[in-house]
Amino acid sequence: MAARARGLCHIAFHVPPGQPLARRLQRLFGFQPLAAREAGGWRQLALRSGDAVFLVNEGAGPGEPLYGVDSRHAVPSATNLCFDVEDPDAAVRALAAQGCRVSVPPASVRDAQGAATYAVLSSPAGNLSLTLLARAGYRGCFLPGFRPVPCVPGPGWVSHVDHLTLACTAGSSPALQRWFHDCLGFHHLPLSPGEDPELGLEVAAGSGRGGLRLTALQTPTCSTVPTLVLAESLSGATSTQDQVEQFLARHRGPGLQHIGLYTPNILEAAKGMVVAGGEFLMPPEAYYQQPGKERQIREAGHQLRLLAQQGILIDGEKGKFLLQVFTKSLFAEGTFFLELIQRQGATGFGQDNIRALWQSVQEEAIRSQEA
């Protein structure tokens, strides 16, 4: 029996004291402080843009940060996904009976604005844990135990989380798919017609450089849980690490590689973030010279010159298009990054864009090694 996730409450990060993630999310990407808490050696700050909420846990206290666990991971990373469920107590009993490891048993937290109950599960995806939360009727701005942080309205570049991508070890996607199905009710979302759920979508990088295997998962349509994408490397005749292998090495194992943030206007958002000091990966020069690319861009109602200036990728046909742009890593270790995504009718992920991202990450890695 799965614990049916009804929505994504927030995504939590663990960073050491002084790490600038919270400041960068505000200054570069338009997130605004929402609520804060300091206790037990932890400084916890929730930031929001639209319905996307990030919780930055800074420090390493003797206990656990509220609503999560301290993974004591070697590098800063996104460590926890918090989902809204109807009854954490019943969910934990059912999941524990299935063999799921419960890191924090159901606990209640209360303040003047109401109460919430939560529990934390360990996942098989590296250092990623899952929080199951019930907060019906809570009247505060975030969660019990946090104080509100006064702020001015942000630029509104981001409306919600579109998808979450996990970098996985080769061959682990089928087992992870079954785990997320059994625990939270995720099921296979085909990215191409007739796709085998066990094999996912294979995207070759070309010229014997391996490629990616992507397996997309979603919850029932009545929920607001973002799509979950499992990414693993395909073997290829190459002596260099690809982007997934680089993540696994630098992150010291599997984990959340990037978060896709939905924006209603990707040109405006990307331009605003660059003006604020944000940095995006630039696709290979040949990307915009591909046969039919300019026609595709015009059909989508955009100008090639403007997309190229920001490094925005586009894919799609028959009136349905997908636009994406990817930030450079938010951490010095070269691991986690953000994606801006705008959908004009498209629901999947463009294979042409995946190849362009693949090459962009590879070229950025080469430049960083040469610097």
Coordinates of C-alpha atoms in Angstrom, one line a residue:
M1 CA 0.0 0.0 0.0
A2 CA 1.4 3.4 -1.0
A3 CA 1.2 6.6 0.9
R4 CA -0.6 8.7 -1.7
A5 CA 1.2 12.0 -2.1
R6 CA -1.1 14.9 -2.8
G7 CA 1.4 17.6 -3.4
L8 CA 5.0 18.7 -2.9
C9 CA 5.3 20.9 0.2
H10 CA 9.0 21.8 -0.1
I11 CA 12.5 20.7 -1.0
A12 CA 15.2 20.8 1.7
F13 CA 18.9 21.4 1.3
H14 CA 21.7 20.8 3.8
V15 CA 24.7 23.1 3.6
P16 CA 27.5 24.0 6.0
P17 CA 27.6 27.3 7.9
G18 CA 28.4 30.2 5.7
Q19 CA 27.5 28.5 2.4
P20 CA 25.8 31.1 0.2
L21 CA 22.9 29.0 -1.2
A22 CA 20.1 31.0 0.6
R23 CA 21.6 34.4 -0.5
R24 CA 22.0 33.2 -4.1
L25 CA 18.5 31.9 -4.3
Q26 CA 17.3 35.4 -3.3
R27 CA 19.7 37.6 -5.2
L28 CA 20.0 35.6 -8.4
F29 CA 16.8 33.6 -8.8
G30 CA 14.1 35.7 -7.2
F31 CA 13.2 33.6 -4.2
Q32 CA 12.0 35.5 -1.2
P33 CA 12.4 34.6 2.5
L34 CA 9.2 33.1 3.9
A35 CA 10.0 31.7 7.4
A36 CA 13.0 31.0 9.7
R37 CA 13.9 28.9 12.7
E38 CA 17.1 28.7 14.7
A39 CA 17.6 25.9 17.3
G40 CA 19.9 23.1 18.2
G41 CA 22.8 24.2 16.0
W42 CA 20.6 24.6 12.9
R43 CA 19.6 27.7 11.0
Q44 CA 16.6 26.9 8.8
L45 CA 15.3 29.3 6.2
A46 CA 12.3 28.7 3.9
L47 CA 12.3 30.6 0.7
R48 CA 9.5 30.9 -1.9
S49 CA 8.8 31.7 -5.5
G50 CA 5.2 31.1 -6.5
D51 CA 4.4 27.7 -5.2
A52 CA 8.0 26.5 -5.2
V53 CA 9.4 26.4 -1.7
F54 CA 13.0 25.6 -0.8
L55 CA 14.1 25.0 2.9
V56 CA 17.8 25.6 3.4
N57 CA 19.1 23.8 6.5
E58 CA 22.4 25.4 7.5
G59 CA 24.7 23.9 10.1
A60 CA 25.1 20.5 11.7
G61 CA 23.4 20.4 15.1
P62 CA 23.5 17.5 17.6
G63 CA 20.0 16.5 16.6
E64 CA 17.9 16.5 13.5
P65 CA 16.7 19.7 11.7
L66 CA 12.9 20.0 12.1
Y67 CA 10.9 18.2 9.4
G68 CA 14.0 16.3 8.1
V69 CA 17.1 14.4 9.0
D70 CA 20.8 15.2 9.1
S71 CA 22.3 13.1 6.4
R72 CA 25.9 14.1 7.3
H73 CA 26.7 14.1 3.6
A74 CA 30.2 14.9 2.4
V75 CA 29.1 17.8 0.2
P76 CA 26.2 20.3 0.1
S77 CA 23.1 18.9 -1.6
A78 CA 19.4 18.7 -1.9
T79 CA 18.6 16.1 0.7
N80 CA 14.8 15.9 1.3
L81 CA 11.5 16.0 -0.5
C82 CA 8.5 16.8 1.7
F83 CA 5.2 15.5 0.5
D84 CA 1.6 16.3 1.7
V85 CA -0.2 13.1 2.7
E86 CA -3.5 12.6 4.4
D87 CA -2.4 10.5 7.4
P88 CA 1.4 10.1 8.2
D89 CA 0.7 7.7 11.0
A90 CA -1.2 5.2 8.8
A91 CA 1.3 5.7 5.9
V92 CA 4.3 4.9 8.1
R93 CA 2.6 1.8 9.5
A94 CA 1.9 0.5 6.0
L95 CA 5.3 1.4 4.6
A96 CA 7.2 0.0 7.5
A97 CA 5.4 -3.3 7.0
Q98 CA 6.7 -3.2 3.4
G99 CA 10.2 -2.9 4.6
C100 CA 10.7 0.9 4.2
R101 CA 13.1 2.4 6.7
V102 CA 11.6 5.0 9.0
S103 CA 14.2 7.6 10.1
V104 CA 11.8 9.7 12.1
P105 CA 8.6 8.2 13.4
P106 CA 5.4 10.3 13.3
A107 CA 5.8 13.4 15.4
S108 CA 3.5 16.4 16.0
V109 CA 4.6 20.0 16.2
R110 CA 2.4 22.8 17.4
D111 CA 2.5 26.6 17.7
A112 CA 0.0 29.4 18.1
Q113 CA -1.1 28.9 14.4
G114 CA -2.0 25.2 14.6
A115 CA -0.3 21.8 14.3
A116 CA 1.3 19.5 11.8
T117 CA 2.3 15.8 11.9
Y118 CA 5.3 14.5 10.0
A119 CA 7.5 11.4 9.6
V120 CA 10.7 10.9 7.6
L121 CA 11.6 7.9 5.4
S122 CA 15.0 6.9 4.1
S123 CA 15.1 6.3 0.3
P124 CA 17.3 4.1 -1.8
A125 CA 18.4 7.1 -3.8
G126 CA 21.6 8.0 -2.1
N127 CA 21.2 10.6 0.7
L128 CA 17.7 11.6 -0.3
S129 CA 15.0 11.3 2.3
L130 CA 11.3 11.7 2.1
T131 CA 9.1 13.6 4.6
L132 CA 5.4 12.8 4.8
L133 CA 3.5 15.7 6.2
A134 CA -0.1 16.5 7.2
R135 CA -0.8 20.2 8.0
A136 CA -4.6 20.6 7.4
G137 CA -5.9 23.6 9.1
Y138 CA -2.5 25.1 9.9
R139 CA -2.8 28.9 9.6
G140 CA 0.8 30.0 9.7
C141 CA 2.9 31.1 6.6
F142 CA 4.9 27.9 6.6
L143 CA 5.1 25.2 9.3
P144 CA 4.8 25.1 13.1
G145 CA 8.0 26.1 14.8
F146 CA 9.0 28.7 12.2
R147 CA 8.6 32.4 12.5
P148 CA 7.5 34.5 9.5
V149 CA 10.1 36.6 7.8
P150 CA 9.0 40.0 6.5
C151 CA 9.8 40.5 2.8
V152 CA 8.8 42.4 -0.2
P153 CA 7.2 40.7 -3.2
G154 CA 9.7 39.0 -5.6
P155 CA 9.9 39.3 -9.4
G156 CA 7.6 36.3 -9.9
W157 CA 9.9 34.5 -12.4
V158 CA 9.0 31.1 -11.1
S159 CA 5.5 29.7 -10.5
H160 CA 6.1 26.1 -9.4
V161 CA 8.3 23.0 -9.5
D162 CA 7.8 21.2 -12.9
H163 CA 10.0 18.2 -12.3
L164 CA 12.8 16.7 -10.2
T165 CA 15.7 14.7 -11.7
L166 CA 17.6 12.1 -9.7
A167 CA 21.1 11.0 -10.9
C168 CA 21.2 7.2 -10.4
T169 CA 23.9 4.5 -10.7
A170 CA 23.7 2.5 -13.9
G171 CA 21.1 -0.2 -13.8
S172 CA 19.3 1.1 -10.7
S173 CA 16.3 2.8 -12.4
P174 CA 13.9 -0.2 -12.4
A175 CA 14.4 -0.8 -8.6
L176 CA 14.0 2.9 -7.8
Q177 CA 10.9 3.0 -10.0
R178 CA 9.4 0.1 -8.0
W179 CA 10.3 1.8 -4.7
F180 CA 8.6 5.1 -5.6
H181 CA 5.6 3.2 -6.9
D182 CA 5.2 1.1 -3.7
C183 CA 5.9 4.0 -1.3
L184 CA 4.2 7.0 -2.9
G185 CA 2.1 5.7 -5.8
F186 CA 4.3 7.0 -8.7
H187 CA 3.8 5.2 -12.0
H188 CA 5.6 5.2 -15.3
L189 CA 5.1 8.2 -17.6
P190 CA 6.1 7.3 -21.2
L191 CA 8.4 9.8 -22.8
S192 CA 8.1 8.2 -26.2
P193 CA 5.3 6.0 -27.8
G194 CA 5.6 2.3 -26.8
E195 CA 8.3 2.9 -24.3
D196 CA 9.2 -0.1 -22.1
P197 CA 8.9 1.0 -18.4
E198 CA 12.0 -1.2 -17.6
L199 CA 14.1 0.4 -20.3
G200 CA 12.9 4.0 -20.2
L201 CA 13.9 6.4 -22.9
E202 CA 17.4 6.0 -24.3
V203 CA 19.0 9.2 -25.6
A204 CA 22.3 8.6 -27.4
A205 CA 24.8 11.4 -27.1
G206 CA 26.3 10.5 -30.5
S207 CA 29.7 9.6 -31.9
G208 CA 30.2 6.7 -29.4
R209 CA 29.9 9.1 -26.4
G210 CA 27.3 7.0 -24.5
G211 CA 24.1 8.8 -23.5
L212 CA 21.3 8.9 -21.0
R213 CA 18.5 6.5 -19.9
L214 CA 15.6 8.5 -18.6
T215 CA 12.6 7.1 -16.8
A216 CA 9.8 9.5 -15.9
L217 CA 7.4 8.9 -13.1
Q218 CA 4.2 10.7 -12.1
T219 CA 1.5 10.4 -9.4
P220 CA -2.3 10.3 -10.3
T221 CA -3.6 13.4 -12.0
C222 CA -5.5 14.5 -8.9
S223 CA -2.3 15.4 -7.2
T224 CA 0.1 18.3 -7.7
V225 CA 3.3 16.3 -7.3
P226 CA 5.9 17.2 -9.9
T227 CA 7.2 14.6 -12.4
L228 CA 10.1 12.6 -11.1
V229 CA 12.8 11.7 -13.6
L230 CA 15.4 9.0 -13.1
A231 CA 18.6 9.6 -15.1
E232 CA 21.4 7.1 -15.5
S233 CA 24.3 6.7 -17.9
L234 CA 24.5 4.5 -21.0
S235 CA 27.8 2.9 -21.6
G236 CA 29.8 4.3 -24.5
A237 CA 33.2 4.4 -26.0
T238 CA 34.5 7.4 -24.1
S239 CA 37.4 8.0 -21.7
T240 CA 35.7 10.9 -20.0
Q241 CA 32.9 11.0 -17.5
D242 CA 29.5 12.1 -18.7
Q243 CA 27.3 14.5 -16.7
V244 CA 25.6 11.7 -14.6
E245 CA 28.9 10.0 -13.8
Q246 CA 30.4 13.4 -12.9
F247 CA 27.5 14.0 -10.5
L248 CA 27.9 10.6 -8.9
A249 CA 31.6 11.2 -8.4
R250 CA 31.4 14.7 -7.1
H251 CA 28.3 14.2 -5.0
R252 CA 29.7 11.0 -3.6
G253 CA 26.7 8.9 -4.8
P254 CA 23.2 9.2 -6.2
G255 CA 21.0 12.2 -5.4
L256 CA 18.9 15.1 -6.7
Q257 CA 20.8 16.4 -9.7
H258 CA 18.5 19.3 -10.7
I259 CA 15.1 20.9 -10.2
G260 CA 13.0 22.0 -13.1
L261 CA 11.3 25.3 -12.2
Y262 CA 8.3 26.4 -14.3
T263 CA 8.3 29.9 -15.6
P264 CA 5.5 31.5 -17.6
N265 CA 8.0 33.7 -19.5
I266 CA 11.4 32.1 -19.9
L267 CA 12.9 35.0 -21.8
E268 CA 12.0 37.5 -19.1
A269 CA 13.1 35.1 -16.3
A270 CA 16.4 34.2 -17.8
K271 CA 17.2 37.8 -18.7
G272 CA 16.4 39.0 -15.1
M273 CA 18.5 36.3 -13.6
V274 CA 21.5 37.1 -15.8
V275 CA 21.2 40.8 -14.9
A276 CA 21.2 39.7 -11.2
G277 CA 24.4 37.8 -11.7
G278 CA 23.0 34.3 -12.5
E279 CA 25.0 32.1 -14.9
F280 CA 23.5 29.7 -17.5
L281 CA 25.0 26.9 -19.5
M282 CA 25.4 27.8 -23.2
P283 CA 24.5 25.2 -25.8
P284 CA 27.1 24.3 -28.5
E285 CA 27.3 27.0 -31.3
A286 CA 25.9 24.5 -33.8
Y287 CA 22.7 24.0 -31.8
Y288 CA 20.9 27.0 -33.4
Q289 CA 22.3 26.2 -36.9
Q290 CA 20.6 22.8 -37.0
P291 CA 18.4 22.3 -40.1
G292 CA 14.9 23.5 -39.3
K293 CA 15.8 25.1 -35.9
E294 CA 15.0 28.6 -37.0
R295 CA 11.7 27.6 -38.5
Q296 CA 10.8 25.7 -35.3
I297 CA 11.6 28.8 -33.3
R298 CA 9.5 31.0 -35.5
E299 CA 6.6 28.5 -35.3
A300 CA 6.8 28.7 -31.5
G301 CA 6.5 32.5 -31.7
H302 CA 10.1 33.4 -30.7
Q303 CA 13.2 34.9 -32.3
L304 CA 16.3 32.8 -32.8
R305 CA 18.5 35.8 -31.8
L306 CA 16.8 36.3 -28.4
L307 CA 16.9 32.6 -27.5
A308 CA 20.5 32.3 -28.5
Q309 CA 21.5 35.3 -26.3
Q310 CA 20.2 33.5 -23.2
G311 CA 21.2 29.9 -24.2
I312 CA 17.5 28.9 -24.3
L313 CA 16.8 25.5 -25.9
I314 CA 13.6 24.7 -27.8
D315 CA 12.1 21.4 -28.9
G316 CA 8.7 20.3 -30.3
E317 CA 6.4 20.3 -33.3
K318 CA 2.8 20.5 -34.4
G319 CA 2.1 23.6 -32.2
K320 CA 3.5 22.0 -29.0
F321 CA 6.8 23.3 -27.8
L322 CA 9.2 23.1 -24.8
L323 CA 11.7 25.8 -23.9
Q324 CA 14.5 25.1 -21.4
V325 CA 17.6 26.8 -20.0
F326 CA 20.0 25.4 -17.3
T327 CA 22.0 27.2 -14.7
K328 CA 25.6 26.4 -13.8
S329 CA 26.0 24.5 -10.5
L330 CA 24.9 26.2 -7.4
F331 CA 27.7 24.5 -5.4
A332 CA 31.4 24.7 -5.8
E333 CA 31.5 20.9 -6.1
G334 CA 29.9 21.2 -9.5
T335 CA 26.8 19.1 -8.7
F336 CA 23.3 20.5 -8.2
F337 CA 21.8 23.0 -10.7
L338 CA 18.4 24.5 -11.6
E339 CA 16.5 24.5 -14.8
L340 CA 14.0 27.0 -16.1
I341 CA 11.2 25.4 -18.2
Q342 CA 8.3 26.9 -20.2
R343 CA 5.8 24.6 -21.8
Q344 CA 3.8 25.7 -24.8
G345 CA 1.5 22.6 -25.0
A346 CA 4.4 20.1 -24.6
T347 CA 4.2 17.6 -21.8
G348 CA 7.4 15.6 -22.1
F349 CA 11.1 16.4 -22.4
G350 CA 12.6 17.1 -25.8
Q351 CA 15.3 14.6 -26.9
D352 CA 17.0 17.3 -29.0
N353 CA 17.3 19.5 -25.9
I354 CA 18.6 16.5 -23.8
R355 CA 21.4 16.0 -26.3
A356 CA 22.2 19.8 -26.2
L357 CA 22.3 19.8 -22.4
W358 CA 24.5 16.8 -22.4
Q359 CA 27.0 18.5 -24.7
S360 CA 26.8 21.8 -22.8
V361 CA 27.6 20.1 -19.5
Q362 CA 30.5 18.2 -21.1
E363 CA 31.9 21.4 -22.6
E364 CA 31.5 23.3 -19.3
A365 CA 33.4 20.5 -17.5
I366 CA 36.2 20.7 -20.0
R367 CA 36.4 24.5 -19.5
S368 CA 36.5 24.1 -15.7
Q369 CA 39.3 21.5 -15.9
E370 CA 41.4 23.8 -18.2
A371 CA 40.9 26.9 -16.0

